[in-house]
Coordinates of N, CA, C and O in Angstrom, one line a residue:
X1 N 93.6 20.1 2.6 CA 92.3 20.0 3.2 C 92.4 20.4 4.7 O 93.4 20.1 5.3
X2 N 91.5 21.2 5.2 CA 91.5 21.6 6.5 C 91.4 20.5 7.5 O 90.7 19.5 7.3
X3 N 92.0 20.7 8.7 CA 92.0 19.6 9.7 C 90.6 19.6 10.3 O 90.0 20.7 10.6
X4 N 90.0 18.4 10.5 CA 88.7 18.3 11.1 C 88.8 18.1 12.6 O 89.8 17.4 13.1
X5 N 87.9 18.6 13.4 CA 87.9 18.4 14.8 C 86.5 18.0 15.2 O 85.5 18.2 14.5
X6 N 86.4 17.4 16.4 CA 85.1 17.0 16.9 C 84.4 18.2 17.7 O 85.1 18.9 18.3
X7 N 83.1 18.3 17.5 CA 82.4 19.3 18.2 C 81.1 18.7 18.8 O 80.4 18.0 18.1
X8 N 80.9 19.0 20.1 CA 79.7 18.6 20.8 C 78.8 19.8 20.8 O 79.1 20.9 21.2
X9 N 77.5 19.6 20.4 CA 76.5 20.6 20.5 C 75.2 20.0 20.9 O 75.0 18.8 21.0
X10 N 74.2 20.9 21.0 CA 72.9 20.4 21.4 C 71.8 20.9 20.5 O 71.8 22.1 20.1
X11 N 71.0 20.0 20.0 CA 69.9 20.4 19.1 C 68.6 19.8 19.8 O 68.5 18.6 20.1
X12 N 67.6 20.7 20.0 CA 66.4 20.3 20.6 C 66.6 19.5 21.9 O 65.9 18.5 22.2
X13 N 67.6 20.0 22.7 CA 67.9 19.4 24.0 C 68.6 18.1 24.0 O 68.8 17.5 25.0
X14 N 69.0 17.7 22.8 CA 69.8 16.4 22.7 C 71.2 16.7 22.2 O 71.4 17.4 21.3
X15 N 72.2 16.1 23.0 CA 73.6 16.4 22.6 C 74.0 15.5 21.5 O 73.7 14.3 21.4
X16 N 74.7 16.1 20.5 CA 75.2 15.4 19.4 C 76.7 15.8 19.2 O 77.1 16.9 19.6
X17 N 77.4 14.9 18.6 CA 78.9 15.2 18.3 C 79.0 15.0 16.8 O 78.6 14.1 16.2
X18 N 79.7 16.1 16.2 CA 79.9 16.0 14.8 C 81.4 16.3 14.6 O 82.1 16.8 15.4
X19 N 81.9 15.9 13.4 CA 83.2 16.2 13.0 C 83.1 17.3 11.9 O 82.4 17.2 10.9
X20 N 83.9 18.4 12.0 CA 83.8 19.5 11.1 C 85.2 20.2 10.9 O 86.0 20.1 11.8
X21 N 85.4 20.8 9.8 CA 86.6 21.5 9.5 C 86.5 22.9 10.0 O 87.5 23.7 10.0
X22 N 85.4 23.4 10.4 CA 85.2 24.8 10.9 C 85.7 24.9 12.4 O 85.8 23.9 13.1
X23 N 85.8 26.1 12.8 CA 86.3 26.4 14.2 C 85.2 26.1 15.2 O 84.0 26.0 14.8
X24 N 85.6 25.9 16.4 CA 84.6 25.7 17.5 C 83.6 26.9 17.6 O 82.4 26.6 17.8
X25 N 84.1 28.1 17.4 CA 83.2 29.3 17.5 C 82.2 29.2 16.4 O 81.0 29.6 16.6
X26 N 82.6 28.8 15.2 CA 81.7 28.8 14.0 C 80.6 27.7 14.3 O 79.5 28.0 14.1
X27 N 81.0 26.6 14.8 CA 80.1 25.5 15.0 C 79.1 25.9 16.1 O 77.9 25.6 16.1
X28 N 79.6 26.6 17.2 CA 78.8 27.0 18.3 C 77.7 28.0 17.7 O 76.5 27.9 18.0
X29 N 78.1 28.9 16.8 CA 77.2 29.8 16.2 C 76.1 29.1 15.3 O 74.9 29.4 15.3
X30 N 76.6 28.0 14.6 CA 75.6 27.3 13.8 C 74.6 26.6 14.7 O 73.4 26.6 14.4
X31 N 75.0 26.0 15.8 CA 74.1 25.3 16.7 C 73.1 26.3 17.3 O 71.9 26.0 17.4
X32 N 73.6 27.5 17.7 CA 72.8 28.5 18.3 C 71.7 29.0 17.3 O 70.5 29.1 17.6
X33 N 72.1 29.2 16.0 CA 71.2 29.6 15.0 C 70.2 28.6 14.7 O 69.0 28.8 14.6
X34 N 70.6 27.3 14.6 CA 69.7 26.2 14.4 C 68.6 26.1 15.5 O 67.4 26.0 15.3
X35 N 69.1 26.2 16.8 CA 68.1 26.2 17.9 C 67.2 27.4 17.9 O 66.0 27.2 18.2
X36 N 67.7 28.5 17.5 CA 66.8 29.7 17.5 C 65.7 29.5 16.4 O 64.5 29.8 16.7
X37 N 66.1 29.0 15.3 CA 65.1 28.8 14.2 C 64.1 27.7 14.6 O 62.9 27.8 14.3
X38 N 64.6 26.6 15.2 CA 63.8 25.5 15.7 C 62.8 26.0 16.7 O 61.6 25.7 16.7
X39 N 63.2 26.9 17.6 CA 62.3 27.5 18.6 C 61.2 28.3 18.0 O 60.0 28.2 18.3
X40 N 61.6 29.1 17.0 CA 60.6 29.9 16.2 C 59.6 29.0 15.5 O 58.4 29.3 15.6
X41 N 60.1 28.0 14.9 CA 59.2 27.1 14.1 C 58.2 26.4 15.1 O 57.1 26.2 14.8
X42 N 58.8 26.0 16.3 CA 58.0 25.3 17.3 C 56.9 26.2 17.8 O 55.8 25.7 18.1
X43 N 57.2 27.5 18.0 CA 56.1 28.4 18.4 C 55.0 28.6 17.3 O 53.9 28.7 17.7
X44 N 55.4 28.6 16.1 CA 54.5 28.8 15.0 C 53.7 27.5 14.7 O 52.5 27.6 14.3
X45 N 54.3 26.4 15.0 CA 53.6 25.1 14.7 C 53.9 24.1 15.8 O 54.7 23.2 15.7
X46 N 53.3 24.3 17.0 CA 53.6 23.5 18.1 C 53.3 22.0 18.0 O 53.8 21.2 18.8
X47 N 52.4 21.7 17.1 CA 52.0 20.3 17.0 C 53.0 19.4 16.2 O 52.9 18.2 16.1
X48 N 54.0 20.1 15.5 CA 55.0 19.3 14.7 C 55.9 18.6 15.7 O 56.3 19.1 16.7
X49 N 56.3 17.4 15.2 CA 57.3 16.6 16.0 C 58.7 17.2 15.8 O 58.9 18.0 14.8
X50 N 59.6 16.7 16.6 CA 61.0 17.2 16.4 C 61.5 16.8 15.1 O 62.2 17.5 14.4
X51 N 61.2 15.6 14.6 CA 61.7 15.1 13.3 C 61.1 16.0 12.2 O 61.8 16.4 11.2
X52 N 59.9 16.4 12.3 CA 59.3 17.3 11.3 C 59.9 18.7 11.3 O 60.2 19.3 10.3
X53 N 60.2 19.2 12.5 CA 60.9 20.5 12.7 C 62.3 20.4 12.1 O 62.7 21.3 11.4
X54 N 63.0 19.3 12.3 CA 64.4 19.2 11.8 C 64.3 19.1 10.3 O 65.2 19.7 9.6
X55 N 63.3 18.4 9.7 CA 63.2 18.3 8.3 C 62.9 19.7 7.7 O 63.5 20.1 6.7
X56 N 62.1 20.5 8.3 CA 61.8 21.8 7.8 C 63.0 22.7 7.9 O 63.3 23.5 7.0
X57 N 63.8 22.6 8.9 CA 65.0 23.3 9.1 C 66.0 23.0 7.9 O 66.6 23.9 7.3
X58 N 66.1 21.7 7.6 CA 67.0 21.3 6.6 C 66.5 21.8 5.2 O 67.3 22.3 4.4
X59 N 65.2 21.7 5.0 CA 64.7 22.2 3.7 C 64.9 23.7 3.6 O 65.3 24.2 2.5
X60 N 64.6 24.5 4.6 CA 64.8 25.9 4.6 C 66.3 26.3 4.4 O 66.6 27.2 3.6
X61 N 67.2 25.5 5.0 CA 68.7 25.8 4.8 C 69.1 25.5 3.4 O 69.8 26.3 2.8
X62 N 68.6 24.4 2.8 CA 68.9 24.1 1.4 C 68.3 25.1 0.4 O 68.9 25.5 -0.6
X63 N 67.1 25.6 0.7 CA 66.5 26.6 -0.1 C 67.3 27.9 -0.1 O 67.5 28.5 -1.1
X64 N 67.7 28.3 1.1 CA 68.6 29.5 1.2 C 69.9 29.3 0.5 O 70.4 30.3 -0.2
X65 N 70.5 28.1 0.5 CA 71.7 27.9 -0.2 C 71.5 28.0 -1.7 O 72.3 28.6 -2.4
X66 N 70.4 27.5 -2.2 CA 70.1 27.6 -3.6 C 69.9 29.0 -4.0 O 70.4 29.4 -5.1
X67 N 69.2 29.8 -3.2 CA 69.0 31.2 -3.5 C 70.3 32.0 -3.6 O 70.6 32.8 -4.5
X68 N 71.2 31.7 -2.6 CA 72.5 32.4 -2.6 C 73.4 32.0 -3.8 O 74.0 32.8 -4.3
X69 N 73.3 30.7 -4.2 CA 74.1 30.3 -5.3 C 73.6 30.9 -6.6 O 74.3 31.4 -7.4
X70 N 72.2 31.1 -6.7 CA 71.7 31.7 -7.9 C 72.1 33.2 -7.9 O 72.4 33.7 -9.0
X71 N 72.1 33.9 -6.8 CA 72.5 35.3 -6.7 C 74.0 35.4 -7.1 O 74.4 36.3 -7.9
X72 N 74.8 34.5 -6.6 CA 76.2 34.5 -6.9 C 76.4 34.3 -8.4 O 77.2 34.9 -9.1
X73 N 75.7 33.3 -9.0 CA 75.8 33.1 -10.4 C 75.4 34.3 -11.3 O 76.0 34.6 -12.3
X74 N 74.3 35.0 -10.8 CA 73.9 36.2 -11.6 C 74.9 37.3 -11.5 O 75.1 38.1 -12.4
X75 N 75.6 37.4 -10.4 CA 76.6 38.4 -10.2 C 77.9 38.2 -11.0 O 78.6 39.1 -11.3
X76 N 78.2 37.0 -11.4 CA 79.4 36.6 -12.1 C 79.2 36.9 -13.6 O 78.6 37.2 -14.3

């Protein structure tokens, strides 16, 4: 199992610390992508709360994951 390290990042202006097996560079890219997508969603739906935006981000990520898994399954 890969060694886990602590990573501090910022989401919607709030600092959070997570433990992950990925590199610092990978986690930095994840946080940057999350914040970009949250900014886009906030521009499209400015009345949504931060909790609603985070929920939509999670649902979109899981939807993408299911699509990629289905494509991978079809390719095998």
